[in-house]
Coordinates of C-alpha atoms in Angstrom, one line a residue:
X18 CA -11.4 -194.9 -91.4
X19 CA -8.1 -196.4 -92.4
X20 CA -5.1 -194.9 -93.0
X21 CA -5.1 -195.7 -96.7
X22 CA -8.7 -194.4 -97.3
X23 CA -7.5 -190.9 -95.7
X24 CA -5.0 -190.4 -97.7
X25 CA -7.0 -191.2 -101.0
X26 CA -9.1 -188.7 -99.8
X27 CA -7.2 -185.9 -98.9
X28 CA -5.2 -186.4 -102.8
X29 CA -8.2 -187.0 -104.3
X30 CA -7.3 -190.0 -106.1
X31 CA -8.6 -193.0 -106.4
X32 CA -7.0 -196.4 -105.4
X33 CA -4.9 -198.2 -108.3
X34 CA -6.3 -201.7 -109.5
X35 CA -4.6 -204.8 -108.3
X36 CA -5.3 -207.8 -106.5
X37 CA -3.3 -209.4 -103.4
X38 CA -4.1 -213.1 -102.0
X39 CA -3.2 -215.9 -100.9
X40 CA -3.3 -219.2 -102.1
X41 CA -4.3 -222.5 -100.8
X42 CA -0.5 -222.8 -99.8
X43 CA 0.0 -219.7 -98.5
X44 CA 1.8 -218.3 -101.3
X45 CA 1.2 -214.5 -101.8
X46 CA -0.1 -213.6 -105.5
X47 CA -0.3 -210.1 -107.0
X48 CA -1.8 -209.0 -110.5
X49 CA -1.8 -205.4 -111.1
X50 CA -4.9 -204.7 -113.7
X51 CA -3.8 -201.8 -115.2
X52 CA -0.8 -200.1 -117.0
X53 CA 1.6 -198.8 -114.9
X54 CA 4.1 -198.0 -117.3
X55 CA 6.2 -194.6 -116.7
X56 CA 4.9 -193.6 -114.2
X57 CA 5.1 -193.0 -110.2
X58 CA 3.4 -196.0 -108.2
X59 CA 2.8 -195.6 -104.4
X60 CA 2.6 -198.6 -102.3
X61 CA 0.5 -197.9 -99.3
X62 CA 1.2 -201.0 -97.0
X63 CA 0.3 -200.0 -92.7
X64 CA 1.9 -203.1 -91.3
X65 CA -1.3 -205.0 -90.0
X66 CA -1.6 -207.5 -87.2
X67 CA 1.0 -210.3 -89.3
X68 CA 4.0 -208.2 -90.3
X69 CA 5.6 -210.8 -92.3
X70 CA 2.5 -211.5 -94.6
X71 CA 2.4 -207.9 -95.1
X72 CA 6.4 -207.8 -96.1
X73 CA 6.1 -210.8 -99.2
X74 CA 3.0 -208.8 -100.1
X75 CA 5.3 -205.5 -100.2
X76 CA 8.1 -207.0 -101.8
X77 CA 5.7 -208.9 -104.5
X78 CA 4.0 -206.3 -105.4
X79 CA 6.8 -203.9 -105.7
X80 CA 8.8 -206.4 -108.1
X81 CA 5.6 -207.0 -110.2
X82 CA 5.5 -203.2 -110.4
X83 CA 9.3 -203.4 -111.4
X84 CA 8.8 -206.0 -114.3
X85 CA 5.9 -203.7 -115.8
X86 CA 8.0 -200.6 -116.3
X87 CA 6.4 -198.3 -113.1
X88 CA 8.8 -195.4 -113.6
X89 CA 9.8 -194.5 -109.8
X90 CA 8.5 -197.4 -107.1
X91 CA 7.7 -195.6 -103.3
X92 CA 6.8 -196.9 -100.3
X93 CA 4.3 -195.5 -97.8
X94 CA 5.2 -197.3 -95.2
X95 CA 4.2 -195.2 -91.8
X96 CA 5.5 -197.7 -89.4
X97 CA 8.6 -199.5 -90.9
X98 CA 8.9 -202.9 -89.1
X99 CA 11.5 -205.0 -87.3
X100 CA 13.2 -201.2 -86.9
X101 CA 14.1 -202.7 -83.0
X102 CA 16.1 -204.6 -84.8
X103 CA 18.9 -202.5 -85.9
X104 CA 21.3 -203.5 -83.4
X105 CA 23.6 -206.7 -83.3
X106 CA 22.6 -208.1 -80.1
X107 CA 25.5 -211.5 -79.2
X108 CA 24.6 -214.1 -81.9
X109 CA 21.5 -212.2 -83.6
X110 CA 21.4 -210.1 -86.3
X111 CA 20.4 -206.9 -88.0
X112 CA 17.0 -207.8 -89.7
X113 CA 16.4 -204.1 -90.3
X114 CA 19.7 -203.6 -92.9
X115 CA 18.0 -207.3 -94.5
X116 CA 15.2 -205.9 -94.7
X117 CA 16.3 -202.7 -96.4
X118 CA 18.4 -204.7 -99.5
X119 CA 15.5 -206.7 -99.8
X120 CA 13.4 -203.9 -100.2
X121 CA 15.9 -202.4 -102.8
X122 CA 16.3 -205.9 -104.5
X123 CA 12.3 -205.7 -105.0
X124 CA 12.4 -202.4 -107.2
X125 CA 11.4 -199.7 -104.5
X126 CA 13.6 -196.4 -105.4
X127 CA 11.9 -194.1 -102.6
X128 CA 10.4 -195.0 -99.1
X129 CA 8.3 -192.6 -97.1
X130 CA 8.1 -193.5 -93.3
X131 CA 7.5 -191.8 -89.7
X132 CA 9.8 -191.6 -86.4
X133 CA 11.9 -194.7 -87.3
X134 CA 13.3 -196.4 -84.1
X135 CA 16.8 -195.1 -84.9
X136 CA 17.8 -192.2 -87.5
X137 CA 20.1 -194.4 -87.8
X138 CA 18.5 -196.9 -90.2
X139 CA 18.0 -194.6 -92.9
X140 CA 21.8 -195.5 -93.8
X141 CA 21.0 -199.3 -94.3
X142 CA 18.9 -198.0 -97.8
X143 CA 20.9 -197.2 -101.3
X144 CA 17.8 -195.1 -101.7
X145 CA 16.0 -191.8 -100.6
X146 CA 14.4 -192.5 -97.4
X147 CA 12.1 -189.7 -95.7
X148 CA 11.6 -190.2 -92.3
X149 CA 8.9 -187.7 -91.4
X150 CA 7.9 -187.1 -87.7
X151 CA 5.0 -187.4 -86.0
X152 CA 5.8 -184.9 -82.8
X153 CA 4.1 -181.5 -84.2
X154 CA 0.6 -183.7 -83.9
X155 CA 1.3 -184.9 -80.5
X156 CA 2.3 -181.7 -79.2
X157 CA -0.4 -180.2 -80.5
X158 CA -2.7 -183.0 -78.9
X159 CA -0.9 -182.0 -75.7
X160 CA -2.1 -178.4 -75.9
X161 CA -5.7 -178.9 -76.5
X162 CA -6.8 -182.1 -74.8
X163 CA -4.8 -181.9 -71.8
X164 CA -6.2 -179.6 -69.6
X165 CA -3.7 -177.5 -67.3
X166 CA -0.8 -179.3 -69.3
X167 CA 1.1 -176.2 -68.2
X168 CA 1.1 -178.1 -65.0
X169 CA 2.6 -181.4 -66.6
X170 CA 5.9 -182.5 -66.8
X171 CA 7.4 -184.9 -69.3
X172 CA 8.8 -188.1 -68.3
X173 CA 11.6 -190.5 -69.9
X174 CA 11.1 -194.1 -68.8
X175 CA 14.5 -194.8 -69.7
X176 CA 17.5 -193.0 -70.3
X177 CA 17.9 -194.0 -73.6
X178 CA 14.5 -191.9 -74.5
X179 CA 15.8 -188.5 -72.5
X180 CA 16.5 -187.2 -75.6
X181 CA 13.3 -187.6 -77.3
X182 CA 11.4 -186.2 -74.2
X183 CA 13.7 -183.3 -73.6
X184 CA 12.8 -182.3 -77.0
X185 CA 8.9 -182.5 -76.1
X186 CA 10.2 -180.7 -72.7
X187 CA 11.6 -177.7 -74.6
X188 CA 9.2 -176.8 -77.1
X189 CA 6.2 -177.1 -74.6
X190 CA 8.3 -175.1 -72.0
X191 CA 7.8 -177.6 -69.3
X192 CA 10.0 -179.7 -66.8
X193 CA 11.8 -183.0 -67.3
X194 CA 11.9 -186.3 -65.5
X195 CA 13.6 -188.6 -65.9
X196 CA 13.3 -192.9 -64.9
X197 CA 16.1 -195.2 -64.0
X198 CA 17.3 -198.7 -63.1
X199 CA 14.0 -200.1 -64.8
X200 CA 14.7 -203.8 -65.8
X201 CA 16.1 -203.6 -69.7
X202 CA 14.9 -206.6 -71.6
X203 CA 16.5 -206.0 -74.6
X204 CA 19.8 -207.8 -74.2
X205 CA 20.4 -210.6 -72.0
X206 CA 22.5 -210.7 -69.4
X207 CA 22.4 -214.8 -69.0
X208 CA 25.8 -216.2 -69.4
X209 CA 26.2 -217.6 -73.3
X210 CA 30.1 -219.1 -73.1
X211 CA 31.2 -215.6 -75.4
X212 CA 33.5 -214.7 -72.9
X213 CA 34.4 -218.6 -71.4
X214 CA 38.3 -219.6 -72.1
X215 CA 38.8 -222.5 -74.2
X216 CA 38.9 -225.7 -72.4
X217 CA 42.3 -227.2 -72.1
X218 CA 42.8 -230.5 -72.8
X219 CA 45.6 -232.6 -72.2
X220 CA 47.7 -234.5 -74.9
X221 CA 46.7 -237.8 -75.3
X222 CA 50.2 -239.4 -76.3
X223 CA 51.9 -242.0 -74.7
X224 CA 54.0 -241.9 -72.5
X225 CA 57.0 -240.1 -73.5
X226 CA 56.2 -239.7 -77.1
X227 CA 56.3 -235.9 -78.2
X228 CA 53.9 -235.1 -80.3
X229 CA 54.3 -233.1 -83.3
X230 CA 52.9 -229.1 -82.7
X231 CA 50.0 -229.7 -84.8
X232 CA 48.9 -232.4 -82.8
X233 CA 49.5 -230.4 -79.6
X234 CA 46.3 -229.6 -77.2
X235 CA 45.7 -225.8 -77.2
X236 CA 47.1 -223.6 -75.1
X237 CA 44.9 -222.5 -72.7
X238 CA 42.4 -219.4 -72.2
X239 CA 44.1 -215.6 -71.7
X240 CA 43.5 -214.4 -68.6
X241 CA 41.7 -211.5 -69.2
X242 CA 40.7 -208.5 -66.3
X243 CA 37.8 -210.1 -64.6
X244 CA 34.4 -208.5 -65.9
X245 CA 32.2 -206.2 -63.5
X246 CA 28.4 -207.8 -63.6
X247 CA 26.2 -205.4 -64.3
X248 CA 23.6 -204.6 -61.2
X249 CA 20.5 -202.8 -62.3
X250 CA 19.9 -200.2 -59.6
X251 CA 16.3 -199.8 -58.3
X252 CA 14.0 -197.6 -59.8
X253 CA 14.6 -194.4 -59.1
X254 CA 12.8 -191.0 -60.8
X255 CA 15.4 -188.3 -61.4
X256 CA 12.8 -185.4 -61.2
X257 CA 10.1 -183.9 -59.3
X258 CA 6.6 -185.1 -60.2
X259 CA 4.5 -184.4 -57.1
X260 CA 1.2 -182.9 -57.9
X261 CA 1.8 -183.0 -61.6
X262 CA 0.2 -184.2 -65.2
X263 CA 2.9 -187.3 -66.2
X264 CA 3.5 -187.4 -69.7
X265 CA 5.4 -190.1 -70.8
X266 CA 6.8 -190.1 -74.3
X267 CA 7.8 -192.8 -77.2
X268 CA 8.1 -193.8 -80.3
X269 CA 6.8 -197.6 -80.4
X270 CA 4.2 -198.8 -77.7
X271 CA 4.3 -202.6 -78.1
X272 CA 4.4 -204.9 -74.7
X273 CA 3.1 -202.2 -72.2
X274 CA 4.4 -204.0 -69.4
X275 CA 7.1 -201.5 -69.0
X276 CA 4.8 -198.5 -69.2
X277 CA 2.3 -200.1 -66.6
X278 CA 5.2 -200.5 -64.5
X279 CA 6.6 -196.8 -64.8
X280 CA 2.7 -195.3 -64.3
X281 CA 2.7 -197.3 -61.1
X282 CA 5.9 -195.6 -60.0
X283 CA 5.2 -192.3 -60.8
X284 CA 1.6 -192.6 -58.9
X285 CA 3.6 -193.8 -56.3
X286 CA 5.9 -190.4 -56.1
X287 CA 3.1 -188.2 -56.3
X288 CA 1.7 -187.5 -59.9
X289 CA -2.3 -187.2 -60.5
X290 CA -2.6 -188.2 -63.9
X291 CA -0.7 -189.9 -66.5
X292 CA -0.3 -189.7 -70.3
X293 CA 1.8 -192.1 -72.4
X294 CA 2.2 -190.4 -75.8
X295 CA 3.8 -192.6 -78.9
X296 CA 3.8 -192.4 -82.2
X297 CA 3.3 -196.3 -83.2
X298 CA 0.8 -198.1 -81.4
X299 CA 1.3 -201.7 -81.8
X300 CA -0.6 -202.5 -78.6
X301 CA 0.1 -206.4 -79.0
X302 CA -1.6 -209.6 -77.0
X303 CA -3.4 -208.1 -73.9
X304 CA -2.3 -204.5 -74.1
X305 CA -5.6 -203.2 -74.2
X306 CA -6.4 -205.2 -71.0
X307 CA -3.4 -204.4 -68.9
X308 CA -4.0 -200.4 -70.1
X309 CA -7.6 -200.8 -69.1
X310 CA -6.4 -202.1 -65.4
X311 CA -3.9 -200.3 -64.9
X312 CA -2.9 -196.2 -63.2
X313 CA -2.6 -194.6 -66.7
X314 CA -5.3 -192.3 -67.4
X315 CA -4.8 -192.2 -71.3
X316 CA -3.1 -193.7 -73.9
X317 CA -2.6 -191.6 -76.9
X318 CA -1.3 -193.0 -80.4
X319 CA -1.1 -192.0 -84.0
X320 CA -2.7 -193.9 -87.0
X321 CA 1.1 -195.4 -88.7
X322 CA -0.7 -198.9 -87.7
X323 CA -4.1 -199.9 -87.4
X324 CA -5.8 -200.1 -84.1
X325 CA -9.8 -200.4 -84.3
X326 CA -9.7 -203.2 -82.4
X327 CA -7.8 -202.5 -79.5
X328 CA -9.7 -198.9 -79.1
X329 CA -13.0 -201.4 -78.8
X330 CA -11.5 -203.2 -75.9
X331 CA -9.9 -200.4 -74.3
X332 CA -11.2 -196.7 -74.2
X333 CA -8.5 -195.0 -72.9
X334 CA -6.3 -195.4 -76.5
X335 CA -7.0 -192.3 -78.7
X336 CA -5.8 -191.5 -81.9
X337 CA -4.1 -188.8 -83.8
X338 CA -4.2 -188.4 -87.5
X339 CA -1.5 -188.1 -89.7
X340 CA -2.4 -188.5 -92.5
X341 CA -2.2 -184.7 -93.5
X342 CA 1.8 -185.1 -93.3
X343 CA 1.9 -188.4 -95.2
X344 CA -0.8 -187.2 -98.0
X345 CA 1.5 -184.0 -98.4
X346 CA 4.8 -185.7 -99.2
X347 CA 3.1 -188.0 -101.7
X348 CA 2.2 -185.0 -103.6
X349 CA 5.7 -183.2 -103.1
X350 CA 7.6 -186.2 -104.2
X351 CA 5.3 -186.5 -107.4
X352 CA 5.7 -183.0 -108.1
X353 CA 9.2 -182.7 -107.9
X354 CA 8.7 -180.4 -105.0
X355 CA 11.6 -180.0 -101.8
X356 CA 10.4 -181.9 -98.4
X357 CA 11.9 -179.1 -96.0
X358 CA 8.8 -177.9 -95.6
X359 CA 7.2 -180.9 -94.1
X360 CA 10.7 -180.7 -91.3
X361 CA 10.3 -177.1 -90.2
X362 CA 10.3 -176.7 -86.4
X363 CA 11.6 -180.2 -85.8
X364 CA 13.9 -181.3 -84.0
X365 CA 16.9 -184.2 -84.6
X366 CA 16.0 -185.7 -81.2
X367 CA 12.1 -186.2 -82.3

């Protein structure tokens, strides 16, 4: 059952009338067939398969909401896209902080989401953002359909996600590993003339003719200290998983190649069985293949995006629920009600 349908029916509403399509040019239409006037409109959009699709038919529908007078505008959006994107990268840019103004341009006053890539995007939005968390399911899913998790240990596959999995570590009162020197894809390395002097070229004058200083070449480049290359070193696992239950922990399982790569390592240093625990499962091109071939033992993911199809081709993905969390903070934020109740026991590193 889909998220949407879960939530209508643990609120026990029923499903507003409107109508989203497509054109015969692609254009995205939306006609909302009843009065929304005054009052508080959620926008349930789970980011299917074509994330930009679903984005026009977010913003459309929000600013046709806007122009007939809905009172407060929210988004329930569980998994809030291009979040990997919140980081100027050389010549890129930060889609996530266009994404928020445009978001705010369309008429949405309140967003509800879960275990954004960053906390640190909630500062791109001039409006309330809640960024629930999806760790007191998986933790519980830990606990009662691992068996022996007591003898598991909870493994970082980068650095960069220690934080998160110490946090897991802690509250389960188990050990922490930890993998480096694992090849980074996220920012290239290849050589983009940024840090290239400018070329110096020679005035083209005659002969004893000075030219004016305008019309002088430029100087040439500043030497500057000569840059260290960086040398990623081989993969090394900073923790003792011999004989143990590795449980790897995420937020966003997209390309598995990385994850296939880390099981194989840590079958390699002695660990039985492995678990990869995140809270979005994107699971894109042939992620359910290379899971199904590869050393990890299960793959366990909440329901932020849909994933029927994938579990079909691969049995080891499982899902959690959380819809419980997302149907309660629709009815807090309609009632007026405070959301601390919904971050109890949580941690900033989640």
């Amino acid at each position: 059952m889909s998220t949407c349908c879960l939530l209508l029916r643990r609120l026990g509403v029923e499903l507003g009338k409107s109508v989203v399509y497509q054109e015969s040019n692609r254009e995205t239409r939306v006609d909302v067939k009843e009065s929304v006037r005054g009052q508080d409109i959620f926008i349930i959009q789970t980011m299917p398969r074509d994330v930009n699709t679903a984005i026009m038919e977010l913003l459309v529908m929000a600013y046709a909401l806007k122009t007939s007078c809905a009172k407060n505008i929210i988004g329930v959006i569980p998994y809030f896209p291009y979040s990997k994107q919140c980081k100027m990268r050389k010549r890129g840019s930060i889609v996530c902080k266009l994404l928020a103004s445009m978001l705010a341009k369309a008429g949405l006053t309140h967003i509800i989401t879960m275990d954004l890539h960053q906390k640190e995007i909630q500062g791109f939005f001039s409006f309330p953002v809640d960024n629930l968390r999806a760790s007191p399911f998986l933790l519980q899913y830990i606990q009662e359909e691992i068996p022996d998790y007591r003898n598991a240990i909870i493994v970082a596959k980068s650095p960069s996600a220690a934080k998160r999995a110490q946090s897991y570590a802690e509250r389960l009162r188990l050990g922490l590993a930890v993998m480096h020197g694992e090849a980074q894809c996220a920012e290239s390395d290849m050589a983009d003339g940024r840090h290239s002097p400018p070329a110096f070229r020679p005035s083209c004058g005659p002969p004893g003719l000075e030219l004016p200083w305008k019309h002088q070449a430029p100087f040439p480049g500043i030497e500057l200290p000569m840059m260290m290359a960086k040398e990623k070193p081989p993969i090394t696992v900073v923790g003792d998983v011999g004989g143990r239950i590795a449980i790897i922990v995420d937020d966003i399982i997209d390309d598995v190649a990385d994850f296939v790569a880390a099981a194989e390592i840590l079958k390699e240093r002695g660990a039985y069985k492995i678990y990869i625990m995140a809270t979005h499962g994107l699971l894109s091109a042939d992620a359910p293949r290379l899971i199904e071939e590869s050393a990890i033992d299960e793959v366990v993911v909440t329901n932020t995006v849909p994933h029927e199809v994938q579990k079909l081709q691969c049995p080891k993905i499982k899902t959690v629920d959380v819809s419980m969390i997302l149907a309660e903070a629709i009815r807090r934020i309609h009632n007026g009600e405070s959301m601390a109740y919904l971050f109890r026991n949580v941690t900033v590193d989640d």
